[in-house]
């Protein structure tokens, strides 16, 4: 299989069809065919987490997934997280706590944090660190990232108590 | 893009269909489960299959039996790490799964892929250009890494240049834990089905490290139902607390009677040979788990472990640490140690950190 293949899937809630070469990875299709450059390529080998996206609700490395295997799936990328102008609580917290510096790891970090919080994760430092263990950051030293996620966890818990 | 040779892609819906495709396509076909090992290897051109047979659509490979003891080969590592139905006696399986790689990789990587994981070596897990620059080694002797079909005589081994064999390291975390638990695996081909002890799936050869035929599919892992009196653990040593493959794994399962005498024991070492290495436990059985018994056993266990200079850390240190790690795992089963505590005491100079890269 070397000619282009058709890939029909849902990306951030919208149905999309792209024609990609068979050896394309999900990461390539997102960035190059759909222009969703928020998803980053750090290593291309599963060693950094910068390419993290949700496939059918599960956090995975898009550099390790052949685009062919995205057919029929529902993908969520960093671009799909905000609701219009309203940022996700994790995005808000990264801004408030200074969780991003150069920004290369940030989309993957934020999605890993969202995955953790959707699973019911709390503000405990040790559990946050475990949840972010698949994402490398070369700038921040992690302290402010962990703090950002803890803030978001607290904000979400507050929101749940009041609603 | 994966800069690899074009391939055909099949996504069958049943095991029978997959077995038929594997038979029809011959040795150039490769199974693709979670792809977390296959995809990086394809990118590095360690092999170049003409056909990939994806398992994702085969629902029967993702189911667990009602008693929770039989796991479909495409069960993810994350699902195993959270597998609440698994008896406490089999907790080594959960621990091992939870220590593989990263959350993202555990969400995608499967138990079947982990058990069939390619062996690893510093001279092999490199880009094609890197390997070409020093000349390709035996395990992947050409620019497309045709390891699958190449006769062993071809190419050199950079780790043991005079050696007729490849010494690449078995690096699966699940295998030592599951062998210690007494797991069996089911293999299916177009000819039918067979079930073998997991330990028999492996051979001590960096290239031909699996005894299964190329067109056999691993479909399920079965853990024993008799768990009365058994307890188990898995200790993993690696440089960082995530991402890294083991440089040593210790799977240990013991059956103790009410008085604390060892009735049966299985201890298996990972990442010290081209296969998971079961240790002779006859010296432990019949006595109590005293400090002396543990130390004597751990000293002997380290004997057959032959780390070579082809993974992280120096081989001398890796050899020495086997003894400490085996003893630690047994003390945990006795109830008075933990991997975390042992790591702390290691930094308190019981086993000095190596100076190596
Ligand atoms: C950054 C990184 C870190 C990693 N760290 C670890 C680690 O710490 N410990 C560890 O054990 N592994 C590690 N891995 C390797 C790998 O992610 C896991 O071993 C994973 O479980 C492999 O499963 P998979 O389903 O993705 O396998 P795949 O990549 O799909 O397949 C692996 C091999 O098994 C064969 N195969 C798969 N399923 C079957 C089947 N049902 N029948 C027959 N053959 C089959 C494939 O043909 C291939 O040869 C790491 C990988 C990366 C990229
Ligand atoms: S052990 Fe030798 S033959 Fe095997 S991968 Fe390493 S260098 Fe190559
Ligand atoms: S780019 Fe995918 S993990 Fe680094
Ligand atoms: S902010 Fe630069 S890599 Fe994390």
XYZ file of C-alpha atoms and ligand atoms in Angstrom:
589
model
C 0.000 0.000 0.000
C 1.899 3.083 -1.087
C -0.656 5.296 -2.822
C -2.815 7.688 -0.852
C -5.536 6.289 1.383
C -8.716 7.954 2.482
C -9.066 8.641 6.176
C -12.495 9.601 7.444
C -12.683 10.448 11.131
C -13.950 13.018 13.609
C -11.588 15.712 14.803
C -12.649 18.017 17.632
C -16.265 17.168 16.939
C -16.179 17.773 13.168
C -16.277 15.064 10.516
C -13.119 15.181 8.366
C -11.832 13.239 5.390
C -8.233 13.475 4.251
C -6.151 11.628 1.686
C -2.843 10.653 3.163
C 0.070 8.434 2.218
C -0.176 5.022 3.828
C 2.886 5.583 5.989
C 1.579 8.830 7.446
C 1.120 8.899 11.193
C -1.866 10.417 12.945
C 0.500 13.238 13.969
C 1.321 14.028 10.300
C -2.314 14.092 9.265
C -3.277 16.408 12.115
C -0.443 18.847 11.527
C 0.023 18.741 7.788
C -3.354 17.873 6.292
C -5.579 19.558 8.863
C -3.255 22.385 9.908
C -3.705 21.560 13.591
C -0.157 22.452 14.586
C -0.914 22.617 18.304
C 0.040 18.937 18.448
C 3.861 18.906 18.481
C 6.503 16.449 17.369
C 9.286 16.239 19.905
C 10.883 12.873 19.310
C 8.651 10.827 17.026
C 9.324 7.716 19.129
C 7.048 7.783 22.155
C 9.813 9.339 24.272
C 8.399 12.791 25.039
C 4.596 13.104 24.971
C 4.537 16.367 22.946
C 2.289 14.659 20.370
C -0.346 13.508 22.906
C -3.973 13.558 21.720
C -7.167 11.768 22.712
C -8.295 8.929 20.448
C -11.814 7.846 21.389
C -11.296 9.486 24.754
C -7.958 7.800 25.533
C -4.680 9.715 25.793
C -2.116 8.367 23.310
C 1.034 9.406 21.421
C -0.050 10.407 17.912
C 3.484 9.769 16.615
C 3.049 6.039 17.298
C -0.265 5.644 15.487
C -0.443 4.953 11.762
C -3.022 7.328 10.256
C -4.722 4.247 8.815
C -5.670 3.283 12.357
C -7.451 6.574 12.917
C -10.178 5.682 10.411
C -13.558 5.879 12.143
C -12.181 7.242 15.422
C -12.938 10.441 17.263
C -9.868 12.603 17.923
C -9.524 15.464 20.351
C -6.537 17.805 20.116
C -5.468 20.869 22.088
C -7.373 23.042 19.576
C -10.642 21.411 20.646
C -10.280 22.059 24.355
C -11.511 25.645 24.727
C -15.241 26.289 24.340
C -15.230 29.301 22.034
C -13.374 32.009 23.938
C -13.674 30.208 27.235
C -10.466 28.369 28.049
C -10.518 25.006 29.804
C -9.723 25.255 33.563
C -6.384 23.523 32.921
C -5.456 26.122 30.283
C -6.475 28.902 32.699
C -4.347 27.364 35.434
C -1.262 27.043 33.181
C -1.518 30.781 32.464
C -2.126 31.703 36.100
C 0.680 29.560 37.533
C 3.235 30.020 34.739
C 3.099 26.378 33.663
C 4.396 27.123 30.135
C 7.715 28.560 28.973
C 8.770 27.717 25.398
C 5.437 25.943 24.936
C 6.576 22.877 23.003
C 5.529 20.430 25.701
C 2.488 22.452 26.748
C -0.272 21.048 24.505
C 0.699 17.486 25.437
C 1.089 18.402 29.107
C -2.329 20.041 29.168
C -4.020 17.071 27.504
C -2.298 14.665 29.928
C -3.583 16.817 32.790
C -7.083 16.854 31.287
C -6.967 13.059 30.964
C -5.979 12.799 34.629
C -8.730 15.162 35.797
C -11.388 13.480 33.642
C -10.480 10.242 35.398
C -11.270 11.944 38.687
C -7.690 12.919 39.595
C -7.194 15.255 42.546
C -4.640 17.899 43.604
C -2.170 15.437 45.208
C 1.331 16.113 43.919
C 2.408 12.466 43.714
C -0.615 11.435 41.626
C -0.202 14.463 39.344
C 3.433 13.543 38.757
C 2.449 9.956 37.912
C -0.176 11.185 35.466
C 2.306 13.502 33.726
C 5.089 10.898 33.671
C 4.752 10.475 29.900
C 5.451 14.136 29.135
C 8.911 15.672 29.162
C 9.570 19.376 29.657
C 12.997 20.881 29.019
C 12.208 24.351 30.395
C 10.128 24.575 33.517
C 11.620 22.015 35.884
C 8.041 20.695 36.294
C 7.277 22.529 39.564
C 4.998 25.086 37.942
C 3.377 22.498 35.732
C 2.452 20.384 38.756
C 1.227 23.524 40.499
C -0.907 24.422 37.447
C -2.569 21.005 37.462
C -3.148 21.163 41.228
C -4.811 24.574 40.769
C -7.000 23.239 37.994
C -7.972 20.256 40.150
C -8.952 22.602 42.965
C -10.880 24.871 40.573
C -12.800 21.931 39.133
C -13.562 20.609 42.635
C -14.853 24.086 43.653
C -17.025 24.254 40.565
C -18.477 20.803 41.318
C -19.284 21.806 44.890
C -21.132 24.947 43.816
C -23.055 23.439 40.900
C 5.967 10.229 8.192
C 7.370 6.828 8.898
C 10.162 6.642 6.379
C 9.825 2.949 5.897
C 9.156 0.642 3.000
C 5.544 0.621 1.780
C 3.474 -2.144 3.292
C 0.101 -3.768 2.832
C -2.304 -3.290 5.710
C -4.885 -5.822 6.846
C -7.343 -5.338 9.690
C -9.176 -8.660 10.111
C -12.137 -8.989 12.487
C -11.546 -12.501 13.809
C -8.599 -14.552 15.042
C -9.323 -17.183 12.380
C -9.138 -14.562 9.636
C -5.887 -13.140 11.049
C -4.348 -16.622 11.217
C -5.297 -17.213 7.597
C -3.724 -13.949 6.460
C -0.519 -14.658 8.416
C -0.285 -18.098 6.807
C -0.921 -16.706 3.332
C 1.520 -13.805 3.577
C 4.450 -15.889 4.811
C 7.461 -14.588 6.751
C 7.201 -10.985 5.564
C 3.990 -10.375 7.487
C 4.080 -8.791 10.891
C 1.451 -8.483 13.598
C 0.605 -4.939 14.694
C -1.074 -4.727 18.108
C -0.674 -1.390 19.928
C 2.260 -0.566 17.651
C 4.277 1.046 20.445
C 7.217 -1.249 19.699
C 6.591 -1.949 16.000
C 6.220 1.690 14.889
C 9.487 3.051 16.334
C 11.280 -0.055 15.002
C 9.828 0.447 11.519
C 10.943 4.049 11.621
C 14.465 2.967 12.523
C 14.243 0.396 9.696
C 15.032 -2.476 12.038
C 12.765 -4.577 9.871
C 10.652 -4.011 6.810
C 7.542 -6.180 6.674
C 5.587 -6.258 3.426
C 2.353 -6.737 5.313
C 1.048 -5.504 8.638
C -1.789 -7.465 10.218
C -3.532 -5.185 12.716
C -5.327 -6.725 15.691
C -7.380 -3.689 16.709
C -10.643 -4.838 15.196
C -10.566 -8.307 16.723
C -12.984 -7.983 19.647
C -12.312 -11.502 20.964
C -8.697 -10.511 21.720
C -9.813 -7.802 24.124
C -12.104 -9.836 26.365
C -11.309 -11.294 29.771
C -12.828 -14.523 31.084
C -15.526 -14.289 33.783
C -13.087 -15.301 36.516
C -10.736 -12.533 35.314
C -7.835 -14.983 34.992
C -7.701 -15.256 31.193
C -6.754 -12.046 29.432
C -7.107 -11.478 25.693
C -3.759 -10.666 24.071
C -4.947 -7.211 22.968
C -5.850 -6.138 26.521
C -4.013 -2.880 27.154
C -1.358 -2.607 29.848
C -3.414 0.156 31.454
C -6.393 -2.197 31.709
C -4.189 -4.810 33.388
C -2.695 -2.266 35.780
C -6.264 -1.429 36.855
C -7.608 -4.986 36.621
C -9.472 -5.095 39.938
C -10.769 -8.643 39.378
C -7.254 -10.070 39.474
C -6.662 -11.849 42.822
C -4.245 -10.147 45.220
C -1.923 -13.143 44.858
C -1.370 -12.076 41.220
C -0.561 -8.461 42.008
C 2.857 -8.820 40.301
C 0.975 -8.669 36.972
C -0.625 -5.354 37.884
C 2.646 -3.912 39.184
C 4.606 -4.932 36.083
C 1.984 -3.492 33.717
C 1.875 -0.242 35.662
C 5.653 0.173 35.408
C 5.901 -0.049 31.614
C 6.875 3.164 29.798
C 4.344 5.994 30.231
C 0.581 6.465 30.684
C 0.164 7.154 26.951
C 2.022 3.984 25.978
C 0.154 1.863 28.533
C -3.106 3.161 27.062
C -2.126 1.806 23.665
C 0.378 -1.002 24.270
C -1.012 -4.502 24.758
C -0.013 -7.488 26.864
C 0.507 -9.632 23.732
C 2.842 -7.003 22.274
C 4.690 -6.766 25.551
C 5.279 -10.524 25.707
C 6.466 -10.545 22.064
C 8.513 -7.338 22.456
C 11.650 -7.243 20.317
C 14.900 -7.742 22.233
C 16.955 -4.595 22.745
C 20.584 -3.540 22.312
C 22.443 -0.207 22.209
C 23.819 -1.142 18.787
C 20.419 -2.114 17.394
C 17.960 0.482 18.727
C 19.424 3.214 16.535
C 18.510 4.806 13.229
C 19.522 3.012 10.030
C 22.110 5.761 9.383
C 23.704 5.286 12.798
C 23.877 1.538 12.321
C 25.249 1.882 8.806
C 27.976 4.256 10.022
C 29.547 1.557 12.206
C 28.370 -1.250 9.908
C 25.166 -3.154 10.464
C 25.180 -5.867 13.113
C 23.881 -9.411 12.868
C 20.389 -8.693 14.186
C 19.556 -6.214 11.424
C 22.239 -6.725 8.796
C 20.897 -4.601 5.940
C 19.562 -1.084 5.362
C 16.060 -2.482 5.802
C 17.048 -4.578 8.788
C 16.019 -7.886 7.319
C 16.599 -9.668 10.627
C 13.556 -11.816 10.041
C 15.015 -13.828 7.204
C 18.784 -13.435 7.371
C 21.035 -16.356 8.317
C 22.769 -15.863 11.663
C 26.276 -16.207 10.185
C 25.927 -12.865 8.421
C 27.147 -9.662 10.086
C 29.062 -8.977 13.244
C 27.947 -8.608 16.850
C 29.322 -5.351 18.273
C 28.792 -6.500 21.843
C 30.611 -9.818 21.545
C 32.465 -9.675 18.224
C 33.684 -13.279 18.337
C 30.257 -14.633 19.153
C 28.142 -16.658 16.745
C 24.959 -15.373 18.362
C 23.170 -12.133 19.181
C 22.966 -11.060 22.826
C 20.205 -8.456 22.587
C 18.319 -8.178 25.852
C 14.818 -9.390 26.669
C 13.247 -6.174 27.968
C 9.614 -7.025 28.592
C 8.392 -6.110 32.057
C 5.354 -8.364 31.953
C 7.137 -11.639 31.108
C 9.212 -12.076 34.305
C 6.189 -11.188 36.437
C 3.800 -13.476 34.561
C 6.226 -16.410 34.436
C 6.667 -16.060 38.197
C 2.885 -16.285 38.506
C 2.865 -19.503 36.466
C 1.093 -18.039 33.419
C 0.300 -19.968 30.251
C -0.230 -18.535 26.777
C -2.420 -19.693 23.919
C -1.044 -19.631 20.381
C -3.258 -19.937 17.324
C -2.297 -20.591 13.721
C -4.085 -21.822 10.633
C -3.293 -25.350 11.924
C -5.080 -24.915 15.246
C -4.450 -23.918 18.805
C -1.923 -24.847 21.515
C -1.354 -23.698 25.063
C 2.154 -23.621 26.552
C 3.720 -22.365 29.775
C 4.767 -18.749 29.138
C 8.372 -19.583 29.992
C 8.450 -21.945 26.991
C 7.629 -19.047 24.659
C 11.218 -17.816 25.043
C 14.637 -18.908 23.815
C 17.976 -17.430 24.960
C 18.905 -15.883 21.615
C 18.717 -12.186 20.799
C 17.400 -12.890 17.309
C 15.272 -16.031 17.578
C 13.996 -15.053 21.021
C 10.487 -16.465 20.586
C 9.766 -20.152 20.073
C 6.424 -19.452 18.428
C 6.174 -19.814 14.685
C 5.972 -16.600 12.714
C 2.408 -17.275 11.656
C 1.231 -18.064 15.176
C -0.830 -15.442 16.926
C -0.662 -15.105 20.691
C -4.338 -14.909 21.637
C -4.545 -15.136 25.429
C -2.672 -15.262 28.728
C -4.011 -17.514 31.486
C -3.125 -17.124 35.153
C -3.518 -20.027 37.627
C -6.725 -20.266 39.659
C -5.046 -21.790 42.714
C -3.946 -18.739 44.677
C -4.362 -19.891 48.298
C -1.219 -18.992 50.232
C 0.504 -17.313 47.252
C 1.822 -13.760 47.200
C 3.789 -11.983 44.488
C 5.628 -8.840 43.498
C 7.642 -7.282 40.670
C 10.656 -5.031 41.175
C 11.934 -2.949 38.294
C 15.195 -1.054 38.089
C 15.618 1.739 35.545
C 17.325 5.113 35.350
C 14.180 7.269 35.422
C 10.853 6.528 37.091
C 9.062 6.533 33.726
C 9.766 5.908 30.012
C 12.732 3.610 30.598
C 12.905 -0.071 29.790
C 14.046 -2.222 32.706
C 17.746 -2.767 33.240
C 16.628 -5.406 35.732
C 13.230 -6.879 36.521
C 12.543 -9.322 39.345
C 9.273 -11.231 39.259
C 8.746 -13.236 42.438
C 5.897 -15.413 43.695
C 5.933 -17.469 46.888
C 3.583 -19.867 48.596
C 3.966 -19.703 52.359
C 2.272 -21.981 54.885
C 0.702 -20.657 58.083
C 4.016 -21.010 59.930
C 5.922 -18.991 57.322
C 7.665 -21.937 55.655
C 8.154 -21.625 51.892
C 6.064 -24.304 50.180
C 6.750 -23.224 46.618
C 8.581 -20.363 44.919
C 9.102 -18.938 41.463
C 11.596 -16.137 40.827
C 12.304 -14.827 37.320
C 14.825 -12.197 36.242
C 14.176 -9.806 33.356
C 16.648 -7.772 31.268
C 19.743 -9.810 32.164
C 19.707 -12.218 29.198
C 18.039 -12.655 25.819
C 15.125 -14.344 27.577
C 13.403 -13.952 30.961
C 15.561 -16.039 33.286
C 13.859 -18.387 35.795
C 15.982 -18.941 38.900
C 16.326 -22.342 40.605
C 14.363 -21.896 43.837
C 14.893 -25.365 45.341
C 17.179 -23.847 48.005
C 14.330 -21.699 49.324
C 11.635 -24.346 49.507
C 11.063 -26.134 52.816
C 12.587 -23.470 55.048
C 11.566 -20.153 56.541
C 12.232 -16.818 54.775
C 15.030 -15.900 57.153
C 17.596 -13.209 56.339
C 20.182 -15.948 55.851
C 17.966 -17.943 53.480
C 17.163 -14.820 51.460
C 20.790 -13.713 51.227
C 22.028 -17.154 50.223
C 19.327 -17.455 47.583
C 19.940 -13.940 46.220
C 23.690 -14.570 45.927
C 23.042 -17.722 43.914
C 20.351 -16.102 41.780
C 22.815 -13.486 40.577
C 25.101 -16.207 39.201
C 23.371 -16.987 35.889
C 22.508 -13.328 35.220
C 24.937 -12.261 32.521
C 24.371 -8.623 31.666
C 26.470 -7.458 28.708
C 27.592 -4.000 27.722
C 24.542 -3.248 25.588
C 22.046 -1.435 27.804
C 22.060 1.447 30.262
C 24.503 1.475 33.250
C 27.768 -0.463 33.586
C 27.525 -4.220 33.385
C 29.477 -4.789 36.596
C 27.046 -2.716 38.579
C 24.103 -4.362 36.834
C 25.444 -7.751 37.813
C 25.944 -6.696 41.440
C 22.541 -5.107 41.792
C 20.784 -8.386 40.924
C 21.625 -9.775 44.362
C 20.285 -6.733 46.205
C 17.146 -6.544 44.110
C 16.264 -10.244 44.435
C 16.761 -10.062 48.202
C 14.636 -6.923 48.374
C 11.762 -8.490 46.440
C 11.784 -11.525 48.772
C 11.891 -9.317 51.858
C 8.876 -7.479 50.507
C 7.062 -10.802 50.180
C 8.045 -11.541 53.771
C 6.471 -8.201 54.632
C 9.358 -5.924 55.550
C 10.717 -4.066 52.535
C 9.501 -2.142 49.527
C 11.070 -1.046 46.270
C 10.762 2.595 47.332
C 12.479 1.968 50.661
C 15.201 0.018 48.925
C 15.839 2.808 46.431
C 16.234 5.207 49.346
C 18.658 2.947 51.172
C 20.575 2.505 47.926
C 21.269 6.212 47.874
C 22.358 5.798 51.500
C 25.327 3.908 50.044
C 24.438 0.239 50.340
C 24.846 -0.038 46.573
C 26.770 2.961 45.321
C 25.467 4.570 42.145
C 27.621 3.816 39.145
C 29.655 6.565 37.560
C 28.758 5.457 34.056
C 26.553 7.238 31.563
C 9.312 5.219 24.951
C 8.994 3.757 25.136
C 9.209 3.175 26.367
C 8.917 1.825 26.572
N 9.155 1.288 27.803
C 8.865 -0.009 28.031
C 9.089 -0.580 29.313
O 9.496 0.114 30.252
N 8.839 -1.897 29.493
C 8.362 -2.683 28.495
O 8.143 -3.869 28.724
N 8.118 -2.172 27.261
C 8.351 -0.855 27.008
N 8.116 -0.323 25.761
C 7.738 -1.217 24.648
C 6.260 -1.343 24.348
O 5.630 -0.099 24.423
C 5.519 -2.308 25.267
O 6.264 -3.475 25.439
C 4.139 -2.654 24.747
O 3.469 -3.487 25.650
C 4.157 -3.352 23.402
O 2.826 -3.685 23.072
P 2.175 -3.256 21.676
O 0.788 -3.772 21.692
O 2.325 -1.822 21.418
O 3.083 -4.106 20.688
P 3.389 -3.933 19.149
O 4.354 -2.853 18.938
O 2.128 -3.884 18.375
O 4.072 -5.351 18.897
C 5.299 -5.730 19.510
C 5.758 -7.064 18.918
O 4.872 -8.104 19.272
C 4.275 -8.710 18.128
N 2.893 -8.983 18.542
C 2.045 -8.089 19.141
N 0.898 -8.702 19.492
C 1.021 -10.000 19.096
C 0.150 -11.132 19.173
N -1.053 -11.051 19.748
N 0.588 -12.307 18.651
C 1.808 -12.390 18.078
N 2.675 -11.364 17.991
C 2.283 -10.175 18.485
C 4.449 -7.707 17.026
O 4.486 -8.330 15.766
C 5.782 -7.094 17.400
O 6.819 -7.934 17.003
C 8.386 1.040 25.516
C 8.161 1.630 24.276
C 8.462 2.972 24.070
C 8.202 3.582 22.732
S 23.846 -8.166 20.703
Fe 25.228 -7.989 18.906
S 24.089 -8.856 17.160
Fe 22.624 -8.510 18.834
S 21.755 -6.484 18.419
Fe 23.487 -6.143 19.786
S 25.270 -5.791 18.444
Fe 23.622 -6.655 17.192
S 6.647 13.076 19.395
Fe 5.357 11.488 20.073
S 6.144 11.027 22.015
Fe 7.589 12.479 21.282
S 7.836 24.673 28.348
Fe 9.519 24.293 27.041
S 9.539 22.113 26.974
Fe 8.083 22.510 28.511
